[in-house]
PDB file of C-alpha atoms in Angstrom:
ATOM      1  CA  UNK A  27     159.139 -36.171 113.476  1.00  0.00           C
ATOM      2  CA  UNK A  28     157.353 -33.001 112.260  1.00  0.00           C
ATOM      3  CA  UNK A  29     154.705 -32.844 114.908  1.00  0.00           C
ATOM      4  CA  UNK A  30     156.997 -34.953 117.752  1.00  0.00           C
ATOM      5  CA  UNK A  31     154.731 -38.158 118.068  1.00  0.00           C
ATOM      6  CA  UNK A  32     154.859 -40.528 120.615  1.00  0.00           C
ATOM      7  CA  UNK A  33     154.540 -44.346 119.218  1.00  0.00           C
ATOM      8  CA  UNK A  34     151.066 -44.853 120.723  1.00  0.00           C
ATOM      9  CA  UNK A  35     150.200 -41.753 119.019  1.00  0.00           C
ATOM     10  CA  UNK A  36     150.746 -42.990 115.714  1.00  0.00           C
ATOM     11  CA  UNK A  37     149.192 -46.109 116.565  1.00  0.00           C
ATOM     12  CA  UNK A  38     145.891 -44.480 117.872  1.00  0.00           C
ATOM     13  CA  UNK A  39     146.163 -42.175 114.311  1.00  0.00           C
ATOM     14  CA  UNK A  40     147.025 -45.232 112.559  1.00  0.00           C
ATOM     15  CA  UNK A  41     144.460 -47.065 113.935  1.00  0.00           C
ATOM     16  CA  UNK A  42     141.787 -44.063 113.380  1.00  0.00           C
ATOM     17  CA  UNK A  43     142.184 -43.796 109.322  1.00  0.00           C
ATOM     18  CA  UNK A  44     141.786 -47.756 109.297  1.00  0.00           C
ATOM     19  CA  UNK A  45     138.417 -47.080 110.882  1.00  0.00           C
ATOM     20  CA  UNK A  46     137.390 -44.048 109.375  1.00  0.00           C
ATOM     21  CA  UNK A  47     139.650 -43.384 106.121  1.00  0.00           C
ATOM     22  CA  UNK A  48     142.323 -40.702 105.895  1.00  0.00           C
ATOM     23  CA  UNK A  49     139.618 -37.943 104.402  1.00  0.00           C
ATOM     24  CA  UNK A  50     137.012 -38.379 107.442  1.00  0.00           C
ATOM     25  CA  UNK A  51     139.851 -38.437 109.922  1.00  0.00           C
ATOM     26  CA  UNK A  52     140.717 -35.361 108.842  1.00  0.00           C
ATOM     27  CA  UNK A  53     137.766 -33.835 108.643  1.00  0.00           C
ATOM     28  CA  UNK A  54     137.566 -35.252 112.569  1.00  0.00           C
ATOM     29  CA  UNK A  55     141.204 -34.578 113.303  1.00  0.00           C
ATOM     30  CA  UNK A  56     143.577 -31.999 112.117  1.00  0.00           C
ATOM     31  CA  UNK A  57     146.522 -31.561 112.485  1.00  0.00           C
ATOM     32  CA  UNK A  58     147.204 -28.161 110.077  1.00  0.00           C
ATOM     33  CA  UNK A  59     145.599 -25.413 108.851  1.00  0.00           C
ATOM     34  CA  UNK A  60     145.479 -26.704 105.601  1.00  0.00           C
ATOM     35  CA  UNK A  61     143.449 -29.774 106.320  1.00  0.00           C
ATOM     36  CA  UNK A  62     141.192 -28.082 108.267  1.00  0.00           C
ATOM     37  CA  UNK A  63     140.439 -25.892 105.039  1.00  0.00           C
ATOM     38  CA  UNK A  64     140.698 -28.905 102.743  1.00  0.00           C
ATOM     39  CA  UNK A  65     138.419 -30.674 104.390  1.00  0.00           C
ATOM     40  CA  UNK A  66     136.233 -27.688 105.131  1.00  0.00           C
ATOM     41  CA  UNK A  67     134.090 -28.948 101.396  1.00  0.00           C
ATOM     42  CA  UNK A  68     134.767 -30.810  98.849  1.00  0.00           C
ATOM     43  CA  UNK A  69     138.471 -31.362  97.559  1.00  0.00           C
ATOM     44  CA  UNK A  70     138.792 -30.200  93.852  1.00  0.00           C
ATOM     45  CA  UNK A  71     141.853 -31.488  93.448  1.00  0.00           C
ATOM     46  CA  UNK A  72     142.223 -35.245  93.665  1.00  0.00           C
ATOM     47  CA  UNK A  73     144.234 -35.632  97.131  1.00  0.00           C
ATOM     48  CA  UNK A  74     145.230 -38.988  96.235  1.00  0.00           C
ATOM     49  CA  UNK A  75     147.083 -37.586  92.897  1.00  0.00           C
ATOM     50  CA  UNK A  76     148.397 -34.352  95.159  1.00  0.00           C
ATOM     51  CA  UNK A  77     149.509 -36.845  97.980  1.00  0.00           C
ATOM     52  CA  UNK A  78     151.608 -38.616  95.258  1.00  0.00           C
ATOM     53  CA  UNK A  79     153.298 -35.878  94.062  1.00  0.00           C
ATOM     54  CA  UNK A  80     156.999 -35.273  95.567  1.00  0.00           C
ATOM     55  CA  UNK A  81     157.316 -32.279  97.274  1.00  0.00           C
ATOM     56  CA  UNK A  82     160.082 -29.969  97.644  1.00  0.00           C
ATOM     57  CA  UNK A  83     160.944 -26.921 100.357  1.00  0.00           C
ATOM     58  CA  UNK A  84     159.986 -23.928  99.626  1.00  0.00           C
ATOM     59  CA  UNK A  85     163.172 -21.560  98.399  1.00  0.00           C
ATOM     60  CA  UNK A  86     163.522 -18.204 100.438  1.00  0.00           C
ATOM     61  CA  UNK A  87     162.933 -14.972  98.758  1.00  0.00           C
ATOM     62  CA  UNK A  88     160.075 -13.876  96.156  1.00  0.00           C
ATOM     63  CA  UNK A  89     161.649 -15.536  93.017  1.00  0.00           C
ATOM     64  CA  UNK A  90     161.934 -19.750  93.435  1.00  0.00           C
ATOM     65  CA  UNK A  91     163.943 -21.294  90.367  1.00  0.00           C
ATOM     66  CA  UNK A  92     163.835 -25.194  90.600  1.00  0.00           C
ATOM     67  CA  UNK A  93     165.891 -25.764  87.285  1.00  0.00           C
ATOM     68  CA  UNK A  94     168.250 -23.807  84.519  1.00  0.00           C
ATOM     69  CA  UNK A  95     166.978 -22.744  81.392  1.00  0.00           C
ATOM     70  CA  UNK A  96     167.526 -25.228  78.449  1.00  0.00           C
ATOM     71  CA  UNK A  97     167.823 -23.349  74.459  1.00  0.00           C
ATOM     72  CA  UNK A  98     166.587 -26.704  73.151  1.00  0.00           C
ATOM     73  CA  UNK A  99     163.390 -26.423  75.321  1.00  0.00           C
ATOM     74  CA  UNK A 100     160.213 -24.436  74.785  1.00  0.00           C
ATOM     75  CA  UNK A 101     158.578 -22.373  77.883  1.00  0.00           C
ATOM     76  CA  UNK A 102     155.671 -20.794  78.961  1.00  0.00           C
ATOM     77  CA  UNK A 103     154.731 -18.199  81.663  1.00  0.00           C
ATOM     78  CA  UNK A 104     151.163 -17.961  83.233  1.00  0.00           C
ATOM     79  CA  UNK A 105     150.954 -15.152  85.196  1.00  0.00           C
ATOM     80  CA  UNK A 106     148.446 -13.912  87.234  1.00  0.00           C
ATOM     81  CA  UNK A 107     148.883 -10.089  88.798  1.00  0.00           C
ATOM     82  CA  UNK A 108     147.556  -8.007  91.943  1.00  0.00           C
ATOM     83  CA  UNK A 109     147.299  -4.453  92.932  1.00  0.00           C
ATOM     84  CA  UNK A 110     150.743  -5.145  95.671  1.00  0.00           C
ATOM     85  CA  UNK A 111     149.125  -3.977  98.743  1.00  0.00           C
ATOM     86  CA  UNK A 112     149.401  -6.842 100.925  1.00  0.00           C
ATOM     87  CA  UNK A 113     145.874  -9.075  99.771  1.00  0.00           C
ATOM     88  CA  UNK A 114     146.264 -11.132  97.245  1.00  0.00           C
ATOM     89  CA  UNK A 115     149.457 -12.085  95.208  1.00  0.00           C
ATOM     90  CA  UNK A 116     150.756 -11.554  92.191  1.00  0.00           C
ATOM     91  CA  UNK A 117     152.294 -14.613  90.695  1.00  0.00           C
ATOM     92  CA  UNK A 118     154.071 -16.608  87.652  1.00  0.00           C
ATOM     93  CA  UNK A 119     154.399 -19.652  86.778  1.00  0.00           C
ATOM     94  CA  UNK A 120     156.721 -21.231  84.039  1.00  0.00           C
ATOM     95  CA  UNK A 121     156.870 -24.528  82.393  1.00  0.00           C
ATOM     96  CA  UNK A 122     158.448 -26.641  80.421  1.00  0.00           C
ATOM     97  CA  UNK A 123     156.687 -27.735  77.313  1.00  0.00           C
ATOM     98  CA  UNK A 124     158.949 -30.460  76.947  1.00  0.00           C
ATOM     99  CA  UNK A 125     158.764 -32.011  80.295  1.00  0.00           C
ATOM    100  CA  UNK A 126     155.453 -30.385  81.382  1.00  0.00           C
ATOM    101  CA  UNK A 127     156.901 -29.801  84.806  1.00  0.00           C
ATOM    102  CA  UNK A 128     156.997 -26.752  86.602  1.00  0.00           C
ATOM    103  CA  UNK A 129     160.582 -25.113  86.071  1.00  0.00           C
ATOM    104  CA  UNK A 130     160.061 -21.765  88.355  1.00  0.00           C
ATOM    105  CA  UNK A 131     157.651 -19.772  90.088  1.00  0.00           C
ATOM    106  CA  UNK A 132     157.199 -16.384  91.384  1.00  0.00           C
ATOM    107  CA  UNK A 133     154.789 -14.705  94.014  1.00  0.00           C
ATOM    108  CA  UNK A 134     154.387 -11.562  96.348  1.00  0.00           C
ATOM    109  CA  UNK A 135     151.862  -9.529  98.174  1.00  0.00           C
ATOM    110  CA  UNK A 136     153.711  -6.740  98.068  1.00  0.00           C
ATOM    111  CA  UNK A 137     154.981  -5.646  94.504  1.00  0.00           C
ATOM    112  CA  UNK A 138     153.614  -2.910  92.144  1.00  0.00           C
ATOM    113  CA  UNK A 139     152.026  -4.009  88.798  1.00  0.00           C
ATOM    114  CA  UNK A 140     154.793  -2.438  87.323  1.00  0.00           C
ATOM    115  CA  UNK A 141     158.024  -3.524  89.296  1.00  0.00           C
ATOM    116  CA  UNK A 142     156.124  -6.704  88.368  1.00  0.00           C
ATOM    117  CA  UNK A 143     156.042  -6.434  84.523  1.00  0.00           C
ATOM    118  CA  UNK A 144     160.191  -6.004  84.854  1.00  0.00           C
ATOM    119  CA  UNK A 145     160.166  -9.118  86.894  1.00  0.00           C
ATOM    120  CA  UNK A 146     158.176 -10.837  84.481  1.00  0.00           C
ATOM    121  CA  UNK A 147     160.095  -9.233  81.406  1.00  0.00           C
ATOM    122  CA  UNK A 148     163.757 -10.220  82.646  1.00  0.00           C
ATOM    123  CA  UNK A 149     162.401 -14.073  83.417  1.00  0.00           C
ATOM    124  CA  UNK A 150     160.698 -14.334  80.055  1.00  0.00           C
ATOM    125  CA  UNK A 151     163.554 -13.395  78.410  1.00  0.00           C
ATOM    126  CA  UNK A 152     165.784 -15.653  80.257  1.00  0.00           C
ATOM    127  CA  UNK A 153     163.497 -18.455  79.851  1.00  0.00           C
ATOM    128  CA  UNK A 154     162.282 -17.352  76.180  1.00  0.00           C
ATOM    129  CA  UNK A 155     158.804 -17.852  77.388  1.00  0.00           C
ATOM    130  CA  UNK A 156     156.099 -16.985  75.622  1.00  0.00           C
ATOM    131  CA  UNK A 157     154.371 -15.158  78.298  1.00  0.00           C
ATOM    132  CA  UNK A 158     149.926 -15.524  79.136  1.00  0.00           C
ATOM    133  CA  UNK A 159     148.870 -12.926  81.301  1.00  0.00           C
ATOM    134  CA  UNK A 160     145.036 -12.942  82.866  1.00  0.00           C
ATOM    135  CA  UNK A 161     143.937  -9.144  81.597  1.00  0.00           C
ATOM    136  CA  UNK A 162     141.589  -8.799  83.882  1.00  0.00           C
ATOM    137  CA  UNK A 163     142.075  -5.118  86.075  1.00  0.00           C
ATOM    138  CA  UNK A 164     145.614  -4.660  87.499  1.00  0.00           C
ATOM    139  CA  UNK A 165     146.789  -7.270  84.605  1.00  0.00           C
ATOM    140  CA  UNK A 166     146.145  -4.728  81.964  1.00  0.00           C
ATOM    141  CA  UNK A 167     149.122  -2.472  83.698  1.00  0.00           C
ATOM    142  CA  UNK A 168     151.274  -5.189  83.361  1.00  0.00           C
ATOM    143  CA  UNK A 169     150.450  -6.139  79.330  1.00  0.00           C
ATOM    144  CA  UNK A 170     150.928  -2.327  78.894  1.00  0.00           C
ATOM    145  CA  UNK A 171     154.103  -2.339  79.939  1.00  0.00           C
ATOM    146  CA  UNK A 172     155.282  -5.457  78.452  1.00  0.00           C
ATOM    147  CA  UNK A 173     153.428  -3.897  75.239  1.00  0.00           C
ATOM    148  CA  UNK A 174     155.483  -0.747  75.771  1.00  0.00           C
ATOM    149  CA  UNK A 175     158.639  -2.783  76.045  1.00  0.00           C
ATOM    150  CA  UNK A 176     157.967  -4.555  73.118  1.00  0.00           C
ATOM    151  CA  UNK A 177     157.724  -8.096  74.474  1.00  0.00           C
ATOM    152  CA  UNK A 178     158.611 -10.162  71.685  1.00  0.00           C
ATOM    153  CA  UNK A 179     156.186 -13.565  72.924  1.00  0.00           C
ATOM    154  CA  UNK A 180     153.015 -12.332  74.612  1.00  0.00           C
ATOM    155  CA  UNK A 181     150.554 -14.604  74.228  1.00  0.00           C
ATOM    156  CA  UNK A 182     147.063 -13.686  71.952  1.00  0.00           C
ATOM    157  CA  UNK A 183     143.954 -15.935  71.012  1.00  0.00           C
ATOM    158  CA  UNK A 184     143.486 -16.771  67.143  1.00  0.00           C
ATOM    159  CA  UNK A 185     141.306 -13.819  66.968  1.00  0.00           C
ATOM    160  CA  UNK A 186     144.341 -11.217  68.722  1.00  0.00           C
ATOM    161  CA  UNK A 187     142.664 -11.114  71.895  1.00  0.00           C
ATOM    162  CA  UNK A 188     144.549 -11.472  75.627  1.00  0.00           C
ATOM    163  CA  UNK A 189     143.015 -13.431  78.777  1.00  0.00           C
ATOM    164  CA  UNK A 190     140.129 -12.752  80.348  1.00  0.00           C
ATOM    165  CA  UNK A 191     138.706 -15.075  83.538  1.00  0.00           C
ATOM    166  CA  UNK A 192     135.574 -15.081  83.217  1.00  0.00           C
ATOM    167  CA  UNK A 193     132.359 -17.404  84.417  1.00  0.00           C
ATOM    168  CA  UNK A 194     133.156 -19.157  81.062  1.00  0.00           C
ATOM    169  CA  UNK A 195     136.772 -19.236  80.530  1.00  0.00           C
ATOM    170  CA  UNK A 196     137.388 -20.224  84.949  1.00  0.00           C
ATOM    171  CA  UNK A 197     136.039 -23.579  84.581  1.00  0.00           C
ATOM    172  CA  UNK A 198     138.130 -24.378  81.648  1.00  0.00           C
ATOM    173  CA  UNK A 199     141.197 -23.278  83.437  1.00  0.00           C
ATOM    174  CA  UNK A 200     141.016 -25.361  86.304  1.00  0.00           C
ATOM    175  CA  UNK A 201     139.764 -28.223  84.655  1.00  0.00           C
ATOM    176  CA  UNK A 202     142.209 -28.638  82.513  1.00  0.00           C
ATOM    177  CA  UNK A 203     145.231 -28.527  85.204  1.00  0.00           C
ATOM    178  CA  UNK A 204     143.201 -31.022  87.229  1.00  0.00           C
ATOM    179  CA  UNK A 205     143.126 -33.288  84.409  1.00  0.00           C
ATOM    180  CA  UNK A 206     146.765 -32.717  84.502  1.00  0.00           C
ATOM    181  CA  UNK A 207     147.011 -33.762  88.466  1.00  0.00           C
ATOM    182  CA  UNK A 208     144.872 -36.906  87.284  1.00  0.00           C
ATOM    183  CA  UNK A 209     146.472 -38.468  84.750  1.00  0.00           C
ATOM    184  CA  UNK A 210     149.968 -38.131  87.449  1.00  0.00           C
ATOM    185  CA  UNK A 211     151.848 -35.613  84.931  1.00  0.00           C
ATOM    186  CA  UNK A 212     153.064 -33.704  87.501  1.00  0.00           C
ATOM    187  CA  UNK A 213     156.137 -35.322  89.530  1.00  0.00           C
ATOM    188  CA  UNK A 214     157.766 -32.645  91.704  1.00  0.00           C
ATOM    189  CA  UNK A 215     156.115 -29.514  92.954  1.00  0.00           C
ATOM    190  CA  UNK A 216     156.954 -26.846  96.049  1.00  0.00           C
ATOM    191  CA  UNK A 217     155.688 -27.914  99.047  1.00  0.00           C
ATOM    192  CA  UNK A 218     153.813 -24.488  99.468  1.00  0.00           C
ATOM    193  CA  UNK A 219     152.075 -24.882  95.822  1.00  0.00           C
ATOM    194  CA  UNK A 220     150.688 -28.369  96.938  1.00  0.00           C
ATOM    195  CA  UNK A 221     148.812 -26.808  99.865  1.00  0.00           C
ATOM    196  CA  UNK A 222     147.452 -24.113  97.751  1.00  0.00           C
ATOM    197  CA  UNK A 223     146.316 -27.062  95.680  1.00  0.00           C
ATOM    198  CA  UNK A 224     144.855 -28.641  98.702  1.00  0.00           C
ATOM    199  CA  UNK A 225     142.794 -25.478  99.761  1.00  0.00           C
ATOM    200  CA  UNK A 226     141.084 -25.226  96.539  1.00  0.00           C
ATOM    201  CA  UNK A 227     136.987 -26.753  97.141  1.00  0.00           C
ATOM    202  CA  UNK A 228     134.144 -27.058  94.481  1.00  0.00           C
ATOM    203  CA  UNK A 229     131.132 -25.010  96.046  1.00  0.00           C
ATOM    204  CA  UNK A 230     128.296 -24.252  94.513  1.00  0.00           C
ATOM    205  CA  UNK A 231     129.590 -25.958  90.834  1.00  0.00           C
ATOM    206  CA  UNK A 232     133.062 -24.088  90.720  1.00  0.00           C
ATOM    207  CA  UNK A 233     136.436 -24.046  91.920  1.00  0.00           C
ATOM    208  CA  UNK A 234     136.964 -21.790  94.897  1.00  0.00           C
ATOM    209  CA  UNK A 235     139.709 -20.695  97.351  1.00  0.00           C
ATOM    210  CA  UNK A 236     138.461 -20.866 101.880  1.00  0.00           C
ATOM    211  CA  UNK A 237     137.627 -17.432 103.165  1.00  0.00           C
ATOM    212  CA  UNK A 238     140.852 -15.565 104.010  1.00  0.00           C
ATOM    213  CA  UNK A 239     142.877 -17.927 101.634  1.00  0.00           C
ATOM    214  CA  UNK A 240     144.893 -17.876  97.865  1.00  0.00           C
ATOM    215  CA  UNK A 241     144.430 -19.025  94.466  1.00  0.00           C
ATOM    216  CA  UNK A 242     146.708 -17.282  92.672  1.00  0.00           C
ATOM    217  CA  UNK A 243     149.585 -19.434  92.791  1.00  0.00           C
ATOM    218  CA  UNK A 244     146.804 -21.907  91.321  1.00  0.00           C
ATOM    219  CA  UNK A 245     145.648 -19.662  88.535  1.00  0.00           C
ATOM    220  CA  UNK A 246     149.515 -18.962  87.185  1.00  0.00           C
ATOM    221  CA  UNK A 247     149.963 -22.946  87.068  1.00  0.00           C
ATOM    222  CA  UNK A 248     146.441 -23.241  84.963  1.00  0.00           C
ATOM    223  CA  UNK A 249     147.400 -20.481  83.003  1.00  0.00           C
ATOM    224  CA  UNK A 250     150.334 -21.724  81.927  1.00  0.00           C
ATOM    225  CA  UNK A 251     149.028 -25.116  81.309  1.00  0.00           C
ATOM    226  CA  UNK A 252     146.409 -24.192  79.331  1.00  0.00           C
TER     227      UNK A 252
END
């Protein structure tokens, strides 16, 4: 229905991943952007385990809330920020710690580090999230204004010390939410999120986003995971 098939076109596509298997074919054959990028290397994250997760559309506007807050539930926000000029996006991710499913998200090209810190403050506080942010560049605006503000759950290491991504601390990042993708623990995602996921390739022994393409929706999710 999506791409208005004929019958003996889904036979001949049909007939095609018998032959070749659904990874080759579309390598050979495809039909969006995002499998031409996810085919483009190799897949980091398992598409069998991404295929099986239900999808859901993507909510209009900036903010997408896929469930209410519950008091007897703990939450956590991963959040990953940019400079707001259009590149790359700043995003958030919350989950439940309960249900270690994915409760709302948040991302933009186009907001300030600091119109971004009162973003993040009013959802933490709704969601009582203790709140990870990556402190690398721009991200240090935004844990200086949550500082200022007096952010009651911002997240340290045992020796008082925020996120940094590094060559070191990457790797564990994404390898732990791919465990998470493996062992099925993720039921229900946004449609757009899974196509990040699928976009994602392991060059040169790391995780990497295709020229011109996002992570960061990625790195809020691993965040808040780990």
């Amino acid at each position: 229905r999506e791409f208005d098939l004929t019958d003996e076109q889904i036979y001949w596509r049909r007939k095609q991943i018998a032959t070749l298997g659904k990874e080759k074919f579309m390598r050979e054959y495809p039909a969006t952007i995002e499998e031409a990028f996810r085919t483009a290397g190799t897949p980091y994250f398992p598409p069998e385990q991404l295929s099986e997760i239900d999808t859901i559309p993507d909510p209009t506007g900036a903010l997408k809330i896929y469930s209410e807050p519950s008091y007897e539930h703990d939450y956590v926000m991963g959040v990953d920020v940019a400079a707001g000029i259009g590149k790359d996006y700043s995003a958030f991710t919350i989950i439940d710690c309960q249900t270690r499913q994915v409760v709302a998200q948040y991302w933009s090209n186009k907001i300030t580090p600091p119109k971004f810190a009162e973003v993040i403050w009013q959802e933490g506080l709704k969601w009582n999230a203790r709140v990870i942010v990556e402190a690398n560049n721009v991200g240090q605006v935004v844990l200086w204004k949550l500082k200022e503000w007096k952010y009651p759950k911002l997240w340290k290491n045992d020796k008082g010390k925020y996120f940094f991504t590094n060559n070191k601390t990457r790797p564990i990042l994404f390898e732990n939410l791919k465990e998470i993708i493996e062992d099925g623990l993720l039921f229900t995602l946004n449609v757009e999120v899974v196509k990040q996921l699928e976009t994602i390739q392991y060059e040169k022994d790391k995780p990497v986003h295709p020229k011109n393409g996002h992570d960061d929706i990625v790195v809020s999710m691993a965040l808040a995971y780990y």
